[in-house]
GROMACS .gro file of C-alpha atoms in nm:
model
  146
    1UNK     CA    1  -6.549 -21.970   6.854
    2UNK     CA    2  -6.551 -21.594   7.025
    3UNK     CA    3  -6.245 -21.336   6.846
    4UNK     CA    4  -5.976 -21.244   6.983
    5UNK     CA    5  -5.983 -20.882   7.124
    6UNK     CA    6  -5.701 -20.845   7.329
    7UNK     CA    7  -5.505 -20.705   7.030
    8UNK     CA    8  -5.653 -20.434   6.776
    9UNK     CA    9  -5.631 -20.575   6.400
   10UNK     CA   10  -5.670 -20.381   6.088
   11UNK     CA   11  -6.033 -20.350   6.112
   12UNK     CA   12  -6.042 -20.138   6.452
   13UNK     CA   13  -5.713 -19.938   6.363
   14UNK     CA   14  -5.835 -19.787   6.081
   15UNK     CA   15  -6.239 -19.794   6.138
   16UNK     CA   16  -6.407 -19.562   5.900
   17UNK     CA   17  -6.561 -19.382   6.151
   18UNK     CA   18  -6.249 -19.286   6.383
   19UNK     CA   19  -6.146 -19.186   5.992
   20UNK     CA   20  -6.414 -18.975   5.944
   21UNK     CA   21  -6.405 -18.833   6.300
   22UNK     CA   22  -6.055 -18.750   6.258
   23UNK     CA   23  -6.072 -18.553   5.916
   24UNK     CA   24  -6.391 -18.369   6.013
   25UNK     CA   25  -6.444 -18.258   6.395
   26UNK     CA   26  -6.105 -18.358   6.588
   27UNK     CA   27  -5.941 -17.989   6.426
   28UNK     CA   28  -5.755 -17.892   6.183
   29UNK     CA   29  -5.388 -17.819   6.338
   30UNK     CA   30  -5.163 -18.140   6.222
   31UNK     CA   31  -4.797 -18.176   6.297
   32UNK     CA   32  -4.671 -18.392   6.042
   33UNK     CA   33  -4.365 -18.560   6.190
   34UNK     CA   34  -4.092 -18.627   5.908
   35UNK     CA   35  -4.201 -18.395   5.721
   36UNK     CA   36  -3.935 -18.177   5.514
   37UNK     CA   37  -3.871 -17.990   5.232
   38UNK     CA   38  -3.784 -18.336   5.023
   39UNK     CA   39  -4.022 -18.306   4.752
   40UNK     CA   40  -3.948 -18.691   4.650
   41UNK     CA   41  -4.109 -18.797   5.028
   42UNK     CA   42  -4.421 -18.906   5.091
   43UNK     CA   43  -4.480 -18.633   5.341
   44UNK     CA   44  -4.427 -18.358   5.135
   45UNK     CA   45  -4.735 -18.451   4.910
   46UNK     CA   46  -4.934 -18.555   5.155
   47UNK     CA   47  -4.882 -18.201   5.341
   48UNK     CA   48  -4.992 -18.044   5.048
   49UNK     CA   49  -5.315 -18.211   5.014
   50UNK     CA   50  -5.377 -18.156   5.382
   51UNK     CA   51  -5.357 -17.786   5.334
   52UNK     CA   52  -5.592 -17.754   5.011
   53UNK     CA   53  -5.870 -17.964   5.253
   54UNK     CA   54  -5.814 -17.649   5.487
   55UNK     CA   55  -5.585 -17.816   5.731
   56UNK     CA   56  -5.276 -17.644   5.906
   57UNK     CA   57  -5.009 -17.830   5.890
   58UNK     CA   58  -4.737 -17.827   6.122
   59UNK     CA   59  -4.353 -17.978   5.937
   60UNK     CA   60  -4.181 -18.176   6.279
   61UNK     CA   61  -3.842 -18.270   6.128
   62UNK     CA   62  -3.477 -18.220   6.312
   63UNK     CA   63  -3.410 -17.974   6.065
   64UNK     CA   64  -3.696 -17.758   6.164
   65UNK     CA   65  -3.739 -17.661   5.794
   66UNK     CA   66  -4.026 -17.474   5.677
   67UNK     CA   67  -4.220 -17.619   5.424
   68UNK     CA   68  -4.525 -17.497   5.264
   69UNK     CA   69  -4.517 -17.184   5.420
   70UNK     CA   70  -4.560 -17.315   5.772
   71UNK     CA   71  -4.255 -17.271   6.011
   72UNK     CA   72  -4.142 -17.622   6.105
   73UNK     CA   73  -4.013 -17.737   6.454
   74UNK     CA   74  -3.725 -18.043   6.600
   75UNK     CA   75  -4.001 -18.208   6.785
   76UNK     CA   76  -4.385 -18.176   6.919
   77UNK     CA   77  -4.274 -18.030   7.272
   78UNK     CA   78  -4.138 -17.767   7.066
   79UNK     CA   79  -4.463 -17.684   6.894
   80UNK     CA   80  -4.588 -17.335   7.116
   81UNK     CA   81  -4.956 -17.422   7.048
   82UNK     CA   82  -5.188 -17.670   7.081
   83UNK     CA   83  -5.159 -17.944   6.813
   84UNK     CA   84  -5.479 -18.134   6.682
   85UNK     CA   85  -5.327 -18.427   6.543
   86UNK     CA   86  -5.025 -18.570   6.541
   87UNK     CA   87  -4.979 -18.754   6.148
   88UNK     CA   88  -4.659 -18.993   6.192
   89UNK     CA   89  -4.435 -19.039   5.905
   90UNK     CA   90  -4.154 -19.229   6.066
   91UNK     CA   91  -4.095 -19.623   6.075
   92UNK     CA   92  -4.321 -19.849   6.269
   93UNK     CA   93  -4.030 -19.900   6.535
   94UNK     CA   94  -4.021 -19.519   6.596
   95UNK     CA   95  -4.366 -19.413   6.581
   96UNK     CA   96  -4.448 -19.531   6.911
   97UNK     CA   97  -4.245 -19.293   7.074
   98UNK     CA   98  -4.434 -19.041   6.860
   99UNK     CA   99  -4.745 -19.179   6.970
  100UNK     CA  100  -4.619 -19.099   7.324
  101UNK     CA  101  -4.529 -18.775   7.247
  102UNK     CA  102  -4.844 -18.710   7.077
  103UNK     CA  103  -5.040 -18.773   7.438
  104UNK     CA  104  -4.791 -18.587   7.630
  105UNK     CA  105  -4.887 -18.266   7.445
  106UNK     CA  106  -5.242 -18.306   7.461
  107UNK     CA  107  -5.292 -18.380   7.065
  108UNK     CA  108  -5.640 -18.513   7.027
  109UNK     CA  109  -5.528 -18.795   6.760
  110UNK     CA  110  -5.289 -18.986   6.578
  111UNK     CA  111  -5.261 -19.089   6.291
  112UNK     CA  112  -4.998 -19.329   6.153
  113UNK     CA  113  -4.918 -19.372   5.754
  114UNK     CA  114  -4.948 -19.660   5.542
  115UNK     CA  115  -4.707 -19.936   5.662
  116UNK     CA  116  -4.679 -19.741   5.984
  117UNK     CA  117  -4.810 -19.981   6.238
  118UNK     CA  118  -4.753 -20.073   6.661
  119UNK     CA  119  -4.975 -20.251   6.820
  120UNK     CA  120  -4.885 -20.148   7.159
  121UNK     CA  121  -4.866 -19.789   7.066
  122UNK     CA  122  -5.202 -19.801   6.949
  123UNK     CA  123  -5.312 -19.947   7.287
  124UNK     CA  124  -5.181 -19.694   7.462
  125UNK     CA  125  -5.293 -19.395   7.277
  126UNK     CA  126  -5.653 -19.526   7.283
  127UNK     CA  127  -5.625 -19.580   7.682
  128UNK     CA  128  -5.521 -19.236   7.669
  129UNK     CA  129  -5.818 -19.159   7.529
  130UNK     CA  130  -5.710 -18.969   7.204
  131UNK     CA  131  -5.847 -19.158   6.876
  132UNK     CA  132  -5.559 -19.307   6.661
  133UNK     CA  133  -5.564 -19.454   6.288
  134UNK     CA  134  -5.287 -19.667   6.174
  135UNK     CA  135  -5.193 -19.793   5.830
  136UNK     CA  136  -5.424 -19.522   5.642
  137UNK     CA  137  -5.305 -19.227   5.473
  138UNK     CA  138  -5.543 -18.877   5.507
  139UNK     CA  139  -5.461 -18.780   5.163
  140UNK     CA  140  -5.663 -19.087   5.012
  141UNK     CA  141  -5.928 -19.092   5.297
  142UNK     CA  142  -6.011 -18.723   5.271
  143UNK     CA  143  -6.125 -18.715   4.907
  144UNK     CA  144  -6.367 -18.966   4.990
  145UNK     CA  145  -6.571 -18.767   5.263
  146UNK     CA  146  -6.775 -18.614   5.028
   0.00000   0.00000   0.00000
């Protein structure tokens, strides 16, 4: 019996060394779509954690707030330089459009949250060629780089 690889599964979306590529050598610009200045969200926290590890983060939220000091934007096209990664805070049935996004502005990855998953979105930012994590959160992963 041969597996199946016509469809990524939790093993290749979130392989330790796409992971590791991502938090060390991809760069350290990250739009973090849905992030705002809710303290109570997920985002927020994560943001924060981000920038102690030496990232800059990038809040992409309709309000365009600013949050930790960095000016926010209404969407990536907005964004007037280049973007890194692209960290997706949104529900799975809007994060492909992210994903999308994310390629059309020449991010170099994506990363989508914990619970954040799409299959097809994953398929097409990998044929893309940009790297892309789903279902893994960079706040727990980077700790563990040593």
């Amino acid at each position: 019996m041969s597996a199946d690889t016509t469809t990524p599964g939790p093993t290749a979306y979130s392989a330790s060394e796409t992971v590791r590529r991502i938090l060390t050598s991809t760069g350290d610009t990250w739009a973090v779509v849905g992030l705002s200045s809710n303290r109570s969200r997920a985002a927020y926290g994560v943001a924060a954690v981000l920038q102690r590890f030496g990232k800059r983060i990038v809040p992409v939220h309709p309000k365009a707030e600013t949050v930790h000091g960095e000016q926010g934007y209404a969407s990536l096209a907005d964004i007037p330089f280049p973007v890194d990664v692209v960290d997706v805070f949104v529900n799975s049935e809007l994060a492909g459009a992210v994903a999308d996004e994310a390629v059309a502005i020449g991010a170099k990855a994506v990363w989508f949250q914990l619970d954040v998953v799409d299959d097809d979105a994953f398929a097409r930012t990998r044929e893309a060629g940009l790297d892309m994590v789903m279902d893994r959160c960079p706040a727990i992963e980077i700790p563990h780089l040593g």
